[in-house]
Coordinates of N, CA and C in Angstrom, one line a residue:
Chain B
E1 N 30.6 -145.9 50.7 CA 31.1 -147.1 51.8 C 32.1 -146.8 52.7
A2 N 32.4 -146.9 53.7 CA 33.3 -146.8 54.8 C 34.4 -147.9 54.4
G3 N 35.6 -147.9 54.2 CA 36.6 -148.7 54.2 C 37.0 -149.2 55.4
V4 N 38.3 -150.0 55.3 CA 38.5 -150.4 56.6 C 39.3 -149.6 57.2
A5 N 39.1 -149.4 58.5 CA 39.8 -148.4 59.5 C 41.1 -149.1 60.3
Q6 N 41.9 -148.4 60.2 CA 42.9 -148.8 61.3 C 43.7 -147.6 62.0
S7 N 44.2 -148.1 63.4 CA 45.0 -147.0 64.1 C 45.5 -148.0 64.9
P8 N 47.0 -147.1 65.2 CA 47.5 -145.9 64.9 C 47.9 -146.0 63.2
R9 N 48.1 -145.0 62.7 CA 48.9 -145.2 61.5 C 50.3 -145.3 61.6
Y10 N 50.9 -144.8 62.6 CA 52.3 -144.7 62.9 C 52.9 -145.1 64.2
K11 N 53.4 -145.8 64.6 CA 53.9 -146.2 65.7 C 55.5 -146.4 65.9
I12 N 56.2 -145.7 66.9 CA 57.6 -145.9 67.0 C 57.8 -146.4 68.5
I13 N 58.4 -147.4 68.7 CA 58.7 -148.0 70.0 C 60.1 -148.8 70.1
E14 N 60.6 -148.9 71.2 CA 62.1 -149.6 71.6 C 61.7 -151.1 71.6
K15 N 62.9 -152.0 71.4 CA 62.7 -153.4 71.3 C 62.3 -153.6 72.8
R16 N 61.6 -154.5 73.0 CA 61.2 -155.2 74.1 C 59.9 -154.5 74.8
Q17 N 59.6 -153.4 74.1 CA 58.1 -152.8 74.7 C 57.0 -153.5 73.9
S18 N 56.0 -153.0 74.4 CA 54.6 -153.8 73.7 C 53.9 -152.9 72.8
V19 N 53.2 -153.2 71.9 CA 52.3 -152.5 71.1 C 51.0 -153.2 70.5
A20 N 50.1 -152.1 70.6 CA 48.6 -153.0 70.0 C 48.0 -152.0 68.5
F21 N 47.6 -152.7 67.9 CA 47.1 -152.3 66.6 C 45.6 -152.6 66.4
W22 N 44.6 -151.8 66.2 CA 43.3 -151.8 66.1 C 42.7 -151.8 64.4
C23 N 41.7 -152.6 64.1 CA 41.1 -152.6 63.0 C 39.6 -152.8 63.1
N24 N 39.0 -151.8 62.2 CA 37.5 -151.9 62.1 C 37.4 -152.3 60.8
P25 N 36.8 -153.5 60.3 CA 36.5 -153.7 59.0 C 35.5 -153.2 58.5
I26 N 35.2 -153.5 57.0 CA 34.0 -152.7 56.5 C 32.8 -153.4 57.1
S27 N 31.7 -152.5 57.4 CA 30.5 -153.2 58.2 C 30.0 -154.3 57.2
G28 N 29.6 -155.7 57.8 CA 29.2 -156.4 57.3 C 30.0 -157.7 56.9
H29 N 31.3 -157.5 56.9 CA 32.4 -158.3 56.5 C 32.7 -159.2 57.6
A30 N 32.4 -160.7 57.2 CA 32.6 -161.6 58.2 C 34.0 -162.0 58.5
T31 N 34.9 -161.7 57.5 CA 36.5 -162.2 57.3 C 37.4 -161.1 57.5
L32 N 38.2 -161.2 58.5 CA 39.0 -160.2 58.7 C 40.7 -161.0 59.0
Y33 N 41.8 -160.2 58.3 CA 43.0 -160.8 58.3 C 43.9 -159.7 58.7
W34 N 45.1 -160.0 59.0 CA 46.1 -159.3 59.4 C 47.3 -159.8 58.7
Y35 N 47.9 -159.0 57.9 CA 49.2 -159.0 57.3 C 50.5 -158.4 57.8
Q36 N 51.4 -158.8 57.4 CA 52.8 -158.3 57.8 C 53.3 -157.7 56.5
Q37 N 53.5 -156.6 56.5 CA 54.3 -156.3 54.9 C 55.8 -155.4 55.4
I38 N 57.0 -156.2 55.3 CA 58.2 -155.6 55.7 C 58.7 -155.0 54.3
L39 N 59.3 -153.9 54.3 CA 59.7 -153.1 53.2 C 60.5 -154.2 52.1
G40 N 59.7 -153.8 50.9 CA 60.5 -154.6 49.6 C 59.6 -155.9 49.6
Q41 N 59.0 -156.2 50.5 CA 58.5 -157.6 50.3 C 56.9 -157.6 50.0
G42 N 56.2 -158.6 49.6 CA 54.7 -158.7 49.5 C 53.9 -158.8 51.0
P43 N 52.8 -158.6 51.2 CA 52.1 -158.8 52.5 C 52.1 -160.1 52.8
K44 N 52.3 -160.5 53.9 CA 52.5 -162.0 54.5 C 51.4 -162.2 55.6
L45 N 50.2 -163.1 55.3 CA 49.3 -163.5 56.2 C 49.6 -163.7 57.4
L46 N 49.5 -162.9 58.7 CA 49.6 -163.5 60.1 C 48.4 -164.2 60.6
I47 N 47.2 -163.7 60.3 CA 46.2 -164.3 61.1 C 44.8 -164.1 60.3
Q48 N 43.9 -165.1 60.2 CA 42.7 -164.8 59.5 C 41.3 -165.2 60.4
F49 N 40.6 -164.4 60.7 CA 39.4 -164.7 61.4 C 38.0 -164.9 60.4
Q50 N 37.4 -165.7 61.0 CA 36.0 -165.9 60.3 C 34.9 -165.4 61.4
N51 N 34.4 -164.3 61.3 CA 33.5 -164.0 62.4 C 34.7 -163.7 63.9
N52 N 34.3 -164.3 64.8 CA 35.1 -164.3 65.8 C 35.9 -165.7 66.1
G53 N 36.2 -166.4 65.3 CA 36.9 -167.5 65.2 C 37.9 -167.6 64.5
V54 N 39.2 -168.2 64.9 CA 40.4 -168.2 64.1 C 40.2 -169.1 63.1
V55 N 40.6 -168.8 61.7 CA 40.6 -169.7 60.7 C 42.2 -170.3 60.3
D56 N 43.2 -169.4 60.2 CA 44.3 -169.8 60.2 C 45.3 -168.7 60.7
D57 N 45.9 -169.3 61.8 CA 47.2 -168.5 62.4 C 48.7 -169.2 62.3
S58 N 48.8 -170.0 61.2 CA 49.8 -170.7 61.1 C 51.4 -169.9 61.1
Q59 N 51.1 -168.6 60.4 CA 52.5 -167.7 60.4 C 52.4 -166.7 61.2
L60 N 51.6 -167.2 62.4 CA 51.7 -166.0 63.5 C 52.6 -166.6 64.6
P61 N 53.8 -165.7 64.9 CA 54.7 -166.3 65.8 C 54.0 -166.0 67.1
K62 N 53.6 -166.9 67.8 CA 52.5 -166.9 68.7 C 53.4 -166.7 70.0
D63 N 54.8 -166.8 70.1 CA 55.5 -166.5 71.3 C 55.4 -165.0 71.7
R64 N 55.2 -164.2 70.7 CA 55.3 -162.7 70.9 C 53.8 -162.0 70.1
F65 N 53.1 -162.8 69.4 CA 52.1 -162.0 68.6 C 50.9 -162.6 69.2
S66 N 49.8 -161.6 69.5 CA 48.4 -162.1 69.5 C 47.2 -161.2 69.0
A67 N 46.3 -161.9 68.7 CA 45.3 -161.3 68.0 C 43.9 -161.7 68.6
E68 N 42.7 -160.7 68.6 CA 41.4 -161.2 69.1 C 40.4 -160.5 68.2
R69 N 39.3 -161.2 68.2 CA 38.3 -160.5 67.6 C 37.0 -160.9 68.2
L70 N 36.9 -160.4 69.4 CA 36.0 -160.7 70.4 C 34.4 -160.9 69.8
K71 N 34.1 -160.0 69.5 CA 32.8 -159.8 69.0 C 32.4 -160.0 67.7
G72 N 33.5 -160.3 66.8 CA 33.2 -160.6 65.6 C 33.3 -159.5 64.5
V73 N 33.7 -158.4 65.3 CA 33.7 -157.1 64.4 C 35.4 -156.6 64.4
D74 N 35.4 -155.6 65.5 CA 36.7 -155.0 65.5 C 37.9 -156.2 66.0
S75 N 39.2 -155.9 65.7 CA 40.1 -156.8 65.8 C 41.5 -155.9 66.5
T76 N 42.1 -156.5 67.6 CA 43.4 -155.8 67.7 C 44.3 -157.0 67.5
L77 N 45.7 -156.7 67.1 CA 47.0 -157.2 67.1 C 47.9 -156.5 68.0
K78 N 48.6 -157.6 69.0 CA 49.6 -157.4 69.9 C 50.9 -157.8 69.7
I79 N 51.9 -157.0 69.9 CA 53.1 -157.6 70.0 C 53.8 -157.5 71.2
Q80 N 54.2 -158.5 71.8 CA 54.6 -158.3 73.2 C 55.6 -159.2 73.5
P81 N 56.9 -159.2 73.6 CA 57.7 -157.8 73.5 C 58.2 -157.8 72.0
A82 N 58.2 -156.6 71.5 CA 58.8 -156.4 70.2 C 60.0 -156.6 69.9
K83 N 60.3 -156.8 68.7 CA 61.8 -157.3 68.2 C 62.1 -156.2 67.1
L84 N 63.4 -155.8 66.8 CA 63.9 -154.9 65.6 C 63.1 -155.4 64.2
E85 N 63.1 -156.9 64.3 CA 62.4 -157.4 63.0 C 61.1 -157.2 62.8
D86 N 60.3 -156.6 63.7 CA 59.0 -156.5 63.7 C 58.6 -155.2 63.1
S87 N 59.7 -154.4 62.8 CA 59.5 -153.2 61.9 C 58.7 -153.7 60.7
A88 N 57.7 -153.0 60.2 CA 57.2 -153.5 59.2 C 55.8 -152.4 59.1
V89 N 54.8 -152.6 58.1 CA 53.4 -152.1 58.1 C 52.7 -153.4 58.4
Y90 N 52.0 -153.2 59.2 CA 50.6 -154.0 59.4 C 49.5 -153.7 58.8
L91 N 49.0 -154.7 57.9 CA 47.6 -154.2 57.0 C 46.7 -155.3 57.7
C92 N 45.5 -154.8 57.8 CA 44.4 -155.3 58.1 C 43.5 -155.4 56.8
A93 N 42.8 -156.5 56.7 CA 42.0 -156.5 55.4 C 40.7 -157.2 56.0
S94 N 39.6 -157.0 55.1 CA 38.3 -157.7 55.2 C 37.8 -158.2 54.2
S95 N 37.0 -159.2 53.7 CA 36.1 -159.5 53.0 C 34.7 -159.9 53.6
L96 N 33.7 -160.2 52.4 CA 32.3 -160.5 52.8 C 32.2 -161.8 53.5
E97 N 32.8 -162.7 52.7 CA 32.6 -164.3 53.6 C 33.9 -164.9 53.6
G98 N 35.0 -164.6 52.8 CA 36.2 -165.3 53.2 C 35.8 -166.5 52.4
L99 N 35.4 -166.7 51.0 CA 35.1 -167.8 50.4 C 36.3 -168.6 50.1
A100 N 36.1 -169.9 50.0 CA 37.3 -170.7 49.5 C 37.8 -170.4 48.3
G101 N 39.4 -170.6 48.1 CA 40.0 -170.3 47.1 C 40.2 -168.9 46.7
G102 N 39.8 -168.2 47.7 CA 40.0 -166.5 47.8 C 39.4 -165.8 46.7
T103 N 38.3 -166.4 46.3 CA 37.6 -165.5 45.3 C 36.8 -164.6 45.8
D104 N 36.8 -164.0 47.0 CA 36.2 -163.2 47.9 C 37.0 -161.8 47.7
T105 N 36.7 -160.7 47.4 CA 37.7 -159.7 47.2 C 38.1 -159.3 48.7
Q106 N 39.6 -158.8 48.7 CA 39.7 -158.6 50.2 C 40.2 -157.2 49.9
Y107 N 39.8 -156.2 51.0 CA 39.6 -155.0 50.9 C 40.8 -154.5 52.2
F108 N 41.6 -153.8 51.9 CA 42.8 -153.4 53.1 C 42.8 -151.9 53.4
G109 N 42.9 -152.1 55.1 CA 43.2 -150.6 55.3 C 44.4 -150.0 54.9
P110 N 44.4 -148.9 55.5 CA 45.7 -147.9 55.1 C 47.0 -148.6 55.8
G111 N 47.0 -149.5 56.9 CA 48.0 -149.8 57.4 C 48.6 -149.1 58.6
T112 N 49.4 -149.9 59.4 CA 50.0 -149.0 60.6 C 51.6 -149.2 60.4
R113 N 52.2 -148.2 60.2 CA 53.8 -148.3 60.0 C 54.3 -148.5 61.4
L114 N 54.7 -149.6 61.8 CA 55.7 -149.7 63.1 C 57.3 -149.6 62.8
T115 N 57.9 -149.1 63.6 CA 59.4 -148.9 63.7 C 59.7 -149.4 64.9
V116 N 60.5 -150.3 65.2 CA 61.2 -150.5 66.5 C 62.5 -150.2 66.5
L117 N 63.1 -149.5 67.4 CA 64.4 -149.1 67.7 C 65.1 -150.0 68.4
Chain M
R1 N 62.7 -172.7 46.7 CA 61.9 -172.0 45.4 C 60.7 -171.1 46.2
K2 N 60.7 -169.8 46.1 CA 59.7 -169.2 46.6 C 58.4 -169.5 46.1
E3 N 57.2 -169.2 46.7 CA 55.9 -169.8 46.2 C 55.3 -168.7 45.0
V4 N 55.6 -167.5 45.1 CA 55.2 -166.7 44.1 C 56.4 -165.8 43.8
E5 N 57.2 -166.0 42.5 CA 58.1 -165.0 42.2 C 58.0 -164.2 41.1
Q6 N 58.5 -163.0 41.3 CA 58.1 -161.8 40.3 C 59.4 -161.1 40.1
D7 N 59.8 -160.4 38.9 CA 60.8 -159.7 38.8 C 60.6 -158.4 39.5
P8 N 61.5 -158.0 40.4 CA 61.3 -156.9 41.3 C 61.2 -155.2 40.6
G9 N 61.9 -155.4 39.4 CA 61.9 -154.1 38.7 C 63.3 -153.4 39.3
P10 N 63.3 -151.9 39.2 CA 61.9 -151.1 38.6 C 61.9 -151.2 37.0
F11 N 60.8 -151.1 36.4 CA 60.6 -150.9 35.3 C 60.3 -149.6 35.0
N12 N 61.1 -148.9 34.1 CA 61.1 -147.3 33.8 C 60.7 -147.3 32.4
V13 N 59.4 -146.7 32.2 CA 59.1 -146.7 31.1 C 58.4 -145.3 30.4
P14 N 58.3 -145.1 29.2 CA 58.1 -143.6 28.9 C 56.5 -143.6 28.8
E15 N 55.7 -142.7 28.7 CA 54.3 -142.5 28.8 C 53.9 -143.4 27.2
G16 N 53.0 -143.9 27.1 CA 52.4 -144.6 25.8 C 53.2 -145.9 25.7
A17 N 54.0 -146.5 26.3 CA 55.0 -147.6 26.0 C 53.8 -148.8 26.7
T18 N 54.1 -150.0 26.1 CA 53.5 -151.0 26.6 C 54.3 -152.1 27.6
V19 N 54.1 -152.6 28.6 CA 55.0 -153.1 29.4 C 54.3 -154.2 30.1
A20 N 55.0 -155.3 30.1 CA 54.5 -156.7 30.5 C 55.3 -157.1 31.8
F21 N 54.7 -157.5 32.6 CA 55.1 -158.2 33.9 C 54.9 -159.6 34.0
N22 N 55.8 -160.6 34.6 CA 55.6 -161.8 34.6 C 55.5 -162.4 36.1
C23 N 55.0 -163.7 36.4 CA 55.0 -164.1 37.7 C 54.9 -165.5 37.5
T24 N 55.6 -166.4 38.4 CA 55.7 -167.7 38.4 C 55.1 -168.3 39.9
Y25 N 54.6 -169.5 39.8 CA 54.1 -169.7 41.2 C 54.5 -171.2 41.0
S26 N 54.7 -171.8 42.4 CA 55.2 -172.9 42.5 C 54.5 -174.4 42.9
N27 N 53.2 -173.8 43.4 CA 52.1 -174.8 43.6 C 51.2 -175.2 42.4
S28 N 51.3 -176.1 42.1 CA 50.7 -176.6 40.8 C 49.1 -176.7 41.3
A29 N 48.7 -176.8 42.5 CA 47.4 -176.9 42.9 C 46.8 -175.6 43.1
S30 N 47.5 -174.4 43.0 CA 46.8 -173.1 42.8 C 45.8 -173.0 42.2
Q31 N 44.6 -172.5 42.6 CA 43.3 -172.4 41.8 C 42.9 -170.9 41.8
S32 N 43.2 -170.0 42.5 CA 42.8 -168.5 42.0 C 44.1 -167.5 42.0
F33 N 44.0 -166.6 41.0 CA 45.1 -165.8 40.6 C 44.6 -164.2 40.4
F34 N 45.5 -163.4 41.1 CA 45.1 -162.0 41.0 C 46.3 -161.1 40.8
W35 N 46.0 -159.8 40.4 CA 47.1 -158.8 40.2 C 46.3 -157.6 41.1
Y36 N 47.5 -157.3 42.0 CA 46.7 -156.1 42.9 C 47.9 -155.1 42.5
R37 N 47.4 -153.7 42.9 CA 48.2 -152.7 42.6 C 48.4 -151.9 43.8
Q38 N 49.9 -151.8 44.5 CA 50.1 -151.0 45.3 C 50.9 -149.6 45.3
D39 N 50.2 -148.4 45.6 CA 50.8 -147.3 45.3 C 51.8 -146.9 46.5
C40 N 52.8 -146.1 46.5 CA 53.9 -145.8 47.4 C 53.1 -145.3 48.8
R41 N 53.3 -146.4 49.7 CA 52.9 -145.9 51.2 C 51.3 -146.1 51.1
K42 N 50.9 -146.8 50.3 CA 49.5 -147.1 50.5 C 49.2 -148.6 50.5
E43 N 48.0 -148.9 50.9 CA 47.5 -150.5 50.9 C 47.1 -151.1 49.5
P44 N 47.5 -152.4 49.3 CA 47.2 -152.9 48.0 C 45.6 -152.8 47.6
K45 N 45.4 -152.7 46.5 CA 44.1 -152.9 45.9 C 44.0 -153.9 44.8
L46 N 42.9 -154.6 44.8 CA 42.9 -155.4 43.9 C 42.6 -154.4 42.4
L47 N 43.5 -155.2 41.2 CA 43.5 -154.6 40.1 C 42.7 -155.5 39.0
M48 N 42.9 -156.8 39.0 CA 42.1 -157.6 38.5 C 42.5 -159.1 38.6
S49 N 41.4 -160.1 38.4 CA 41.4 -161.4 38.6 C 41.8 -161.9 37.4
V50 N 42.4 -162.9 37.5 CA 43.0 -163.7 36.3 C 42.7 -165.2 36.1
Y51 N 42.1 -165.1 34.9 CA 41.2 -166.3 34.5 C 41.8 -167.1 33.4
S52 N 41.7 -168.4 33.4 CA 42.4 -169.4 32.6 C 42.1 -169.1 31.2
S53 N 41.1 -168.3 30.8 CA 40.8 -168.0 29.3 C 41.6 -166.5 29.0
G54 N 42.2 -166.0 30.1 CA 42.7 -164.5 29.9 C 41.5 -163.4 30.1
N55 N 41.9 -162.5 30.5 CA 40.9 -161.5 30.7 C 41.4 -160.0 30.4
E56 N 40.6 -159.4 30.2 CA 41.2 -157.7 29.3 C 40.1 -156.8 30.4
D57 N 40.9 -155.6 30.6 CA 40.2 -154.7 31.3 C 40.6 -153.4 30.8
G58 N 39.9 -152.5 29.7 CA 40.6 -151.4 29.4 C 41.9 -151.8 28.8
R59 N 43.1 -151.0 29.2 CA 44.3 -151.0 28.9 C 45.1 -152.1 29.2
F60 N 44.4 -153.1 30.5 CA 45.2 -154.1 31.0 C 44.5 -155.4 30.5
T61 N 45.6 -156.4 30.5 CA 45.3 -157.7 30.1 C 46.0 -158.5 30.8
A62 N 45.3 -159.4 31.4 CA 45.8 -160.7 32.5 C 45.8 -162.1 31.6
Q63 N 46.9 -162.7 31.8 CA 46.9 -164.1 31.4 C 47.3 -165.1 32.0
L64 N 47.0 -166.5 32.0 CA 47.3 -167.5 32.9 C 47.8 -168.5 32.1
N65 N 49.2 -169.2 32.3 CA 49.4 -170.5 31.7 C 49.6 -171.4 32.7
R66 N 48.5 -172.4 33.1 CA 48.8 -173.3 33.9 C 49.9 -174.2 33.8
A67 N 49.8 -174.8 32.7 CA 51.0 -175.8 32.3 C 52.3 -175.4 32.9
S68 N 52.7 -174.1 32.5 CA 54.1 -173.4 32.9 C 54.0 -172.7 34.3
Q69 N 52.6 -172.6 34.9 CA 52.6 -172.2 36.1 C 53.0 -170.6 36.2
Y70 N 52.5 -170.0 35.2 CA 52.8 -168.6 34.7 C 51.8 -167.5 34.5
I71 N 52.0 -166.4 35.2 CA 50.9 -165.1 35.1 C 51.6 -164.0 34.5
S72 N 50.9 -163.5 33.7 CA 51.3 -162.3 33.2 C 50.3 -161.0 33.2
L73 N 50.8 -159.7 33.3 CA 49.7 -158.6 33.2 C 50.7 -157.5 32.2
L74 N 49.9 -157.5 31.2 CA 50.1 -156.4 30.0 C 49.5 -155.3 30.3
I75 N 50.3 -154.1 30.1 CA 49.8 -152.8 30.5 C 50.1 -152.0 29.1
R76 N 49.0 -151.5 28.3 CA 49.4 -151.0 26.9 C 49.1 -149.4 27.4
D77 N 49.6 -148.4 26.4 CA 49.2 -147.3 26.5 C 50.0 -146.5 27.9
S78 N 50.8 -146.7 28.4 CA 51.1 -146.5 29.9 C 50.8 -144.9 30.1
K79 N 50.2 -144.6 31.5 CA 49.9 -143.4 31.9 C 50.9 -143.1 33.2
L80 N 51.3 -142.0 33.2 CA 51.8 -141.7 34.7 C 51.2 -142.2 35.8
S81 N 49.9 -142.2 35.9 CA 49.1 -142.7 37.1 C 49.2 -144.3 37.3
D82 N 49.7 -144.9 36.2 CA 50.3 -146.3 36.3 C 51.3 -146.4 37.2
S83 N 51.9 -145.8 37.5 CA 53.2 -146.0 38.4 C 53.0 -146.5 39.6
A84 N 53.3 -147.6 39.9 CA 52.9 -148.3 41.3 C 53.8 -149.4 41.3
T85 N 53.4 -150.1 42.4 CA 53.9 -151.6 42.6 C 52.9 -152.4 42.1
Y86 N 53.2 -153.9 41.3 CA 52.0 -154.8 40.9 C 52.5 -156.1 41.7
L87 N 51.6 -156.4 42.3 CA 51.7 -157.6 43.2 C 51.2 -158.9 42.6
C88 N 51.7 -159.9 42.3 CA 51.2 -161.0 41.8 C 50.5 -161.7 42.9
V89 N 49.4 -162.3 42.9 CA 49.0 -163.0 44.2 C 47.9 -164.4 43.8
V90 N 48.3 -165.3 44.6 CA 47.8 -166.8 44.3 C 47.5 -167.3 45.5
N91 N 46.3 -168.1 45.3 CA 45.3 -168.8 46.5 C 45.5 -170.2 45.9
S92 N 45.8 -171.1 46.8 CA 45.7 -172.7 46.5 C 44.8 -173.4 46.5
A93 N 43.5 -173.0 47.3 CA 42.6 -174.0 47.5 C 41.0 -173.7 46.9
L94 N 40.7 -174.9 46.6 CA 39.1 -175.2 46.1 C 38.3 -175.0 47.2
S95 N 38.8 -175.7 48.3 CA 37.8 -175.5 49.5 C 38.6 -175.4 51.0
G96 N 38.1 -174.8 51.8 CA 38.6 -174.6 53.0 C 39.3 -173.2 52.8
N97 N 40.1 -172.4 53.7 CA 40.2 -171.5 53.5 C 41.9 -171.2 53.9
T98 N 42.6 -171.3 52.5 CA 44.2 -171.0 52.8 C 44.4 -169.6 52.3
P99 N 45.4 -169.3 52.8 CA 45.6 -167.8 52.5 C 46.1 -167.5 51.1
L100 N 46.0 -165.9 50.9 CA 46.6 -165.8 49.6 C 48.0 -165.2 49.7
V101 N 48.7 -165.9 48.9 CA 50.1 -165.7 48.9 C 50.8 -164.6 47.8
F102 N 51.4 -163.5 48.5 CA 51.7 -162.5 47.5 C 53.3 -162.5 47.2
G103 N 53.4 -162.1 45.9 CA 54.9 -161.9 45.6 C 55.4 -160.5 46.1
K104 N 56.6 -160.4 45.8 CA 57.4 -159.2 46.3 C 56.9 -158.2 45.6
G105 N 56.4 -158.1 44.3 CA 55.8 -156.9 43.7 C 56.9 -156.6 42.7
T106 N 56.5 -156.1 41.6 CA 57.3 -155.5 40.5 C 56.9 -154.1 40.4
R107 N 57.9 -153.1 40.6 CA 57.9 -151.9 40.6 C 57.9 -151.1 39.1
L108 N 56.6 -150.5 38.9 CA 56.8 -149.6 37.6 C 56.8 -148.2 37.7
S109 N 57.7 -147.5 37.1 CA 57.7 -146.0 36.8 C 57.5 -145.8 35.6
V110 N 56.3 -144.8 35.4 CA 56.1 -144.4 34.0 C 56.6 -142.9 33.7
I111 N 57.6 -142.7 33.1 CA 58.2 -141.1 32.8 C 57.5 -140.4 31.7
A112 N 57.4 -139.1 32.2 CA 56.8 -138.1 31.0 C 57.9 -138.1 30.0

């Protein structure tokens, strides 16, 4: 079974530039998550989609970050404009149903490593 | 107080040793608990869920103490391949969709 796919794997940009990341979840998974993992920290949820609707975006810095999952499958995460502190690994994960209490296993993609100079 | 706290390590242990990781969580309403493993420059992968009665999977044993809001992971007979960062993960809700909260992780290095 194919896992969660992400691209690009690496991205280097200068501050104030824009960047977009793409995620293709495991086929049939209704729930998609974007996490930010800063070096030395655990992943932090940015946004959670259930099909094409947003379930939780409370920790998404909405002045510069946006995400969409228009057809309920692939998703893109955009940063515009980027700041130095956005340097991190951006992980996409998916789960079958996104069951309450987090009892539904989340499968992570390999991540996109972003460096903002 | 951070929602999920772990000793960052690193824990450097010889092969064959037994090592234990601890984790505390601040939200007493937390309902689901997990240990994830993350290899260097790789994505996190679920190692095991943690149940109230404690659970074991081969060399790995996870325990939960709700009264103390404490979770542990014990690894027996450590292998070189166990070297990784172990993330303690907590979810707070019985209903609705609340996010998983990850600790910073505890780094383990098993040495030959």
